PDB file of C-alpha atoms in Angstrom:
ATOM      1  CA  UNK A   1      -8.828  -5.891   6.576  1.00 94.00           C
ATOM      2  CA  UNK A   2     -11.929  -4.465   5.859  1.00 97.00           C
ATOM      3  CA  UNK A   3     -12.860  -2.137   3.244  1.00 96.00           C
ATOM      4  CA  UNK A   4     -14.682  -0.418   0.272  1.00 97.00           C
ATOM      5  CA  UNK A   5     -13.220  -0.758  -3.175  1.00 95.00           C
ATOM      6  CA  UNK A   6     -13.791  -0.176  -6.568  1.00 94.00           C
ATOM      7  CA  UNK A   7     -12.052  -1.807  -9.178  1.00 92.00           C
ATOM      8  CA  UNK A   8     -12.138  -1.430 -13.199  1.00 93.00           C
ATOM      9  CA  UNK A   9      -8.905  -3.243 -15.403  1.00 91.00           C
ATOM     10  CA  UNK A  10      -7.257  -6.231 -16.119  1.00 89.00           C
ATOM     11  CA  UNK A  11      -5.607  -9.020 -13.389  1.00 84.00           C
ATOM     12  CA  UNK A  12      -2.829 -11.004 -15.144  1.00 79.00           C
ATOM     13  CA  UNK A  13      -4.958 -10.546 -18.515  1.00 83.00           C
ATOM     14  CA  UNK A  14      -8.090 -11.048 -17.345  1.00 84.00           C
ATOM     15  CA  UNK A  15     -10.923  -8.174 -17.493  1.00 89.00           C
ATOM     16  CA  UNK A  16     -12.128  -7.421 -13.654  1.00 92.00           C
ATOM     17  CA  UNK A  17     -14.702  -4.588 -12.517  1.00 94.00           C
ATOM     18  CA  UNK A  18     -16.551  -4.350  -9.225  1.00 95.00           C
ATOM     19  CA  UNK A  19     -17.302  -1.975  -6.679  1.00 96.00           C
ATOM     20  CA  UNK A  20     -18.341  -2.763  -3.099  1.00 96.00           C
ATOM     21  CA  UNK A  21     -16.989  -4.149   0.246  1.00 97.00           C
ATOM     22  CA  UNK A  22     -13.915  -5.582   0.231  1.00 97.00           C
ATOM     23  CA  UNK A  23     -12.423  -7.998   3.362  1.00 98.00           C
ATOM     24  CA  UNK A  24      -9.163  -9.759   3.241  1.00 96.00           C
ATOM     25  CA  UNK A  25      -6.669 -11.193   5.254  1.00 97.00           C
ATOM     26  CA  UNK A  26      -2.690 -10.591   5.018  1.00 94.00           C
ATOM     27  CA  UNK A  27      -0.388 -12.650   6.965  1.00 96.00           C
ATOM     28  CA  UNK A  28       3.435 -12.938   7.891  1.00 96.00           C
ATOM     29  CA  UNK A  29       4.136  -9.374   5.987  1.00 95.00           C
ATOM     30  CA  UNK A  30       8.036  -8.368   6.194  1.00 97.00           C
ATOM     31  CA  UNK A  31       8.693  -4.949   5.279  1.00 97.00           C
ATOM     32  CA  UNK A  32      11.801  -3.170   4.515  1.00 98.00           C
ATOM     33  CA  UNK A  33      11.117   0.696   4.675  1.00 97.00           C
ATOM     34  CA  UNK A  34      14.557   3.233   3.592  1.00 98.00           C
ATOM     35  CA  UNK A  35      14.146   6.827   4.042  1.00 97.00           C
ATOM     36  CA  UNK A  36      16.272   9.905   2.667  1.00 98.00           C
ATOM     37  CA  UNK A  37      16.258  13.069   3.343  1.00 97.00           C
ATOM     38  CA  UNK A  38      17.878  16.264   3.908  1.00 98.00           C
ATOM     39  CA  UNK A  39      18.803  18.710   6.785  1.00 97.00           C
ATOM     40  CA  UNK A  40      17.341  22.130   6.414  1.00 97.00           C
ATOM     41  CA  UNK A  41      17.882  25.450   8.692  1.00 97.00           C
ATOM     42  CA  UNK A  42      14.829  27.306   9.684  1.00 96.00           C
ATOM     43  CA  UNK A  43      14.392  30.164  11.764  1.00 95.00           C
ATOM     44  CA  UNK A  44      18.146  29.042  12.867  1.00 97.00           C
ATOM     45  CA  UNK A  45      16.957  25.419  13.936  1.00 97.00           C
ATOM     46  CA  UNK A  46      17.463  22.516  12.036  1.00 97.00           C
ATOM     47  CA  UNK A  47      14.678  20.031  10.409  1.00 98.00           C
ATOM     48  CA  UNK A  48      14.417  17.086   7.918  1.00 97.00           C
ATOM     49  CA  UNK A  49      12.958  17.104   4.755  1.00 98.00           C
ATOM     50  CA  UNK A  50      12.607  13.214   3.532  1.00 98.00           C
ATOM     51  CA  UNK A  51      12.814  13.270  -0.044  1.00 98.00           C
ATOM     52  CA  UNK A  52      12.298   9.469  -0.666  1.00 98.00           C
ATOM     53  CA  UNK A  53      10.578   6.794   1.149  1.00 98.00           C
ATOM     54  CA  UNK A  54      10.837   3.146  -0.715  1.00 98.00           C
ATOM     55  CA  UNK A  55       9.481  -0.095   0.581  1.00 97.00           C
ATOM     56  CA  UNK A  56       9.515  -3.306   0.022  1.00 97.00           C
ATOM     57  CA  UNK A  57       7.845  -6.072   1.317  1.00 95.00           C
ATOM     58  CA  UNK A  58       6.470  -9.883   0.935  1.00 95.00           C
ATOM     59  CA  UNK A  59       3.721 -11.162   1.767  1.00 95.00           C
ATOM     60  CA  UNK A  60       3.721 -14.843   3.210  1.00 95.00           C
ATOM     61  CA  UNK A  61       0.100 -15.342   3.145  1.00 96.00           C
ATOM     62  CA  UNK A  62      -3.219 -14.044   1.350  1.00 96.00           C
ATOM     63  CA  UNK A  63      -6.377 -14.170   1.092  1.00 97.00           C
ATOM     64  CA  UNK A  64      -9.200 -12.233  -0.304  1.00 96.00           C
ATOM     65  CA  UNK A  65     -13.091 -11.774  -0.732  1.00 97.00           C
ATOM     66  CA  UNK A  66     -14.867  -9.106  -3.294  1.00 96.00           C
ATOM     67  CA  UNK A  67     -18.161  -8.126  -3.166  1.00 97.00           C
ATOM     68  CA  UNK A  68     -20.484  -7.010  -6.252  1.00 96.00           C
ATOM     69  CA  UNK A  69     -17.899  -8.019  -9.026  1.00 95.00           C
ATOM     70  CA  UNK A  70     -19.470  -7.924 -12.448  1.00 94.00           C
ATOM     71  CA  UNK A  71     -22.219  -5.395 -11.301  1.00 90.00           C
ATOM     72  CA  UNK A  72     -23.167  -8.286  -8.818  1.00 91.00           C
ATOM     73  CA  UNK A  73     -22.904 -11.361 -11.028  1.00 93.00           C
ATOM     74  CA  UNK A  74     -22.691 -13.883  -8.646  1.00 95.00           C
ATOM     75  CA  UNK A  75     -21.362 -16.222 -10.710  1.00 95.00           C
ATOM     76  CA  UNK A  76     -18.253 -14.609 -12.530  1.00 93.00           C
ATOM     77  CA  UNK A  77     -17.994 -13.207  -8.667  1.00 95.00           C
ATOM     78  CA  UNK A  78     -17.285 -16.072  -7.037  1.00 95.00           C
ATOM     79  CA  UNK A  79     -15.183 -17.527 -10.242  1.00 94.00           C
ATOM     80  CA  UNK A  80     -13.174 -14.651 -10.192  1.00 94.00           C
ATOM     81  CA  UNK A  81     -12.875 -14.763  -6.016  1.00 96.00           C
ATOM     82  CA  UNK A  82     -11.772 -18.543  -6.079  1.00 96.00           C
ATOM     83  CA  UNK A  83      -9.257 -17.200  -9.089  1.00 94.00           C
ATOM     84  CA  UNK A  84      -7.333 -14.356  -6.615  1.00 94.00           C
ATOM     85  CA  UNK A  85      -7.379 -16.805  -3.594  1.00 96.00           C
ATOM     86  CA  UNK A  86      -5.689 -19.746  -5.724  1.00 96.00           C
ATOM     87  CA  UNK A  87      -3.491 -17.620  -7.655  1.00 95.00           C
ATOM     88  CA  UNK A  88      -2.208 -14.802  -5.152  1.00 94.00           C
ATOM     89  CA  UNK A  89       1.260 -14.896  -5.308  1.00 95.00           C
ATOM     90  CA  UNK A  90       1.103 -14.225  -9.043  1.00 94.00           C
ATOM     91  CA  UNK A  91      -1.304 -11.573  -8.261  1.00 90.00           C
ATOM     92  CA  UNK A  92       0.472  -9.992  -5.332  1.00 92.00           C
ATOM     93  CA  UNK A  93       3.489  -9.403  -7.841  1.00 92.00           C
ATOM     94  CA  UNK A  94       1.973  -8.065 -10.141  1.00 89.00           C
ATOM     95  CA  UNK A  95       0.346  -5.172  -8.119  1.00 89.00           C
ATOM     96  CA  UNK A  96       3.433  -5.236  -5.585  1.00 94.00           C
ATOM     97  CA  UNK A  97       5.281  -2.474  -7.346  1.00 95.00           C
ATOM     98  CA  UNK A  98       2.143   0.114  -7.225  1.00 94.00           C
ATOM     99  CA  UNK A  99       0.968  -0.757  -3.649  1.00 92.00           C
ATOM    100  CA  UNK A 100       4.878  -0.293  -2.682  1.00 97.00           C
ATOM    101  CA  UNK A 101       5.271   3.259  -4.545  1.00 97.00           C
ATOM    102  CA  UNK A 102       1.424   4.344  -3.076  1.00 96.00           C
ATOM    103  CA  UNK A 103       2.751   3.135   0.662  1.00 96.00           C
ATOM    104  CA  UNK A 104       6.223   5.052   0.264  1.00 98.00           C
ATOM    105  CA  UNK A 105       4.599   8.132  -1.323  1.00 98.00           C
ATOM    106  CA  UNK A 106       1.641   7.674   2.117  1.00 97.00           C
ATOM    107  CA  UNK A 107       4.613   7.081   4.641  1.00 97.00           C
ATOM    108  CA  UNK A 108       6.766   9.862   2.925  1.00 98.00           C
ATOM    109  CA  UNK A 109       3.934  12.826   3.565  1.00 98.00           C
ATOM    110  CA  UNK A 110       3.304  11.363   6.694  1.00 98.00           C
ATOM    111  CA  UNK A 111       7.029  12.175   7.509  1.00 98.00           C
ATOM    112  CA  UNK A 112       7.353  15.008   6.394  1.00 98.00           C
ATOM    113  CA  UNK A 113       4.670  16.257   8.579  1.00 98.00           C
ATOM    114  CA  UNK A 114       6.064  15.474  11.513  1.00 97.00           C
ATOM    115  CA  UNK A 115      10.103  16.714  10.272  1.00 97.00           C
ATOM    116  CA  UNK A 116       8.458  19.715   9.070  1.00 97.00           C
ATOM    117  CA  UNK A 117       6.718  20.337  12.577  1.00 97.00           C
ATOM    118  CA  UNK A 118       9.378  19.462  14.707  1.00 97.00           C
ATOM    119  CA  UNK A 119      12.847  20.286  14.686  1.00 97.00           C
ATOM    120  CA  UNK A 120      15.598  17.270  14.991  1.00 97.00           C
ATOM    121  CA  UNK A 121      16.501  18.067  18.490  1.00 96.00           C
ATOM    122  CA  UNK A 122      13.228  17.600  19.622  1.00 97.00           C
ATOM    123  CA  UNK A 123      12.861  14.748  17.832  1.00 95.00           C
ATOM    124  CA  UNK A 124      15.905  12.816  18.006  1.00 92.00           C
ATOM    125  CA  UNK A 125      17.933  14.744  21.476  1.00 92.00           C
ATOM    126  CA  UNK A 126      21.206  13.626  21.996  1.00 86.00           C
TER     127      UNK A 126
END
């Protein structure tokens, strides 16, 4: 994965700020995705509006590279960069629970859309 990030907190207690390119790879990912919604009639056809989307997933392998930490302090970059790659489990749970509400909240609109667009016979016909 490749992308632009920027970045201003604390990782497990430790201050980290950076904005750049990002790259990093993810591997072995198992997701578990539940959806709930509810049937609604309009204009006399029927439609789903998902009210919740959860997931849940592990991740069996990480890695991950950050440009420009520490306005570009290449130093404290690549400390911090070695840090993340050696220590990403603890990492990954402690940001797990925000990257799986942001993913449910992503898929849920995403759903919605296409419930609110189509009616359930023409999505799911018997």
């Amino acid at each position: 994965m490749d992308s632009d990030y920027f970045l201003q907190g604390q990782i497990l207690l430790l201050p980290i700020q950076g904005h750049g390119h990002s790259s990093g790879n993810y591997s072995n990912i198992e997701a578990t995705a539940t959806m709930t919604g509810q049937r609604v009639i309009r204009d006399g056809r029927e439609y789903m509006d998902v009210k919740e989307f959860l997931v849940d997933f592990q991740i069996g392998h990480a890695s991950v590279h950050l440009d420009n930490l520490f306005d570009g302090d290449k130093e404290l970059g690549e400390i911090m960069n070695k840090f993340l790659n050696e220590n990403w489990r603890t990492v990954a749970k402690e940001v797990q629970p925000i990257l799986e509400d942001t993913i449910g909240e992503l898929f849920k609109t995403f759903a919605n859309k296409i419930y609110h667009m189509y009616p359930l016979d023409v999505l799911i016909p018997e």
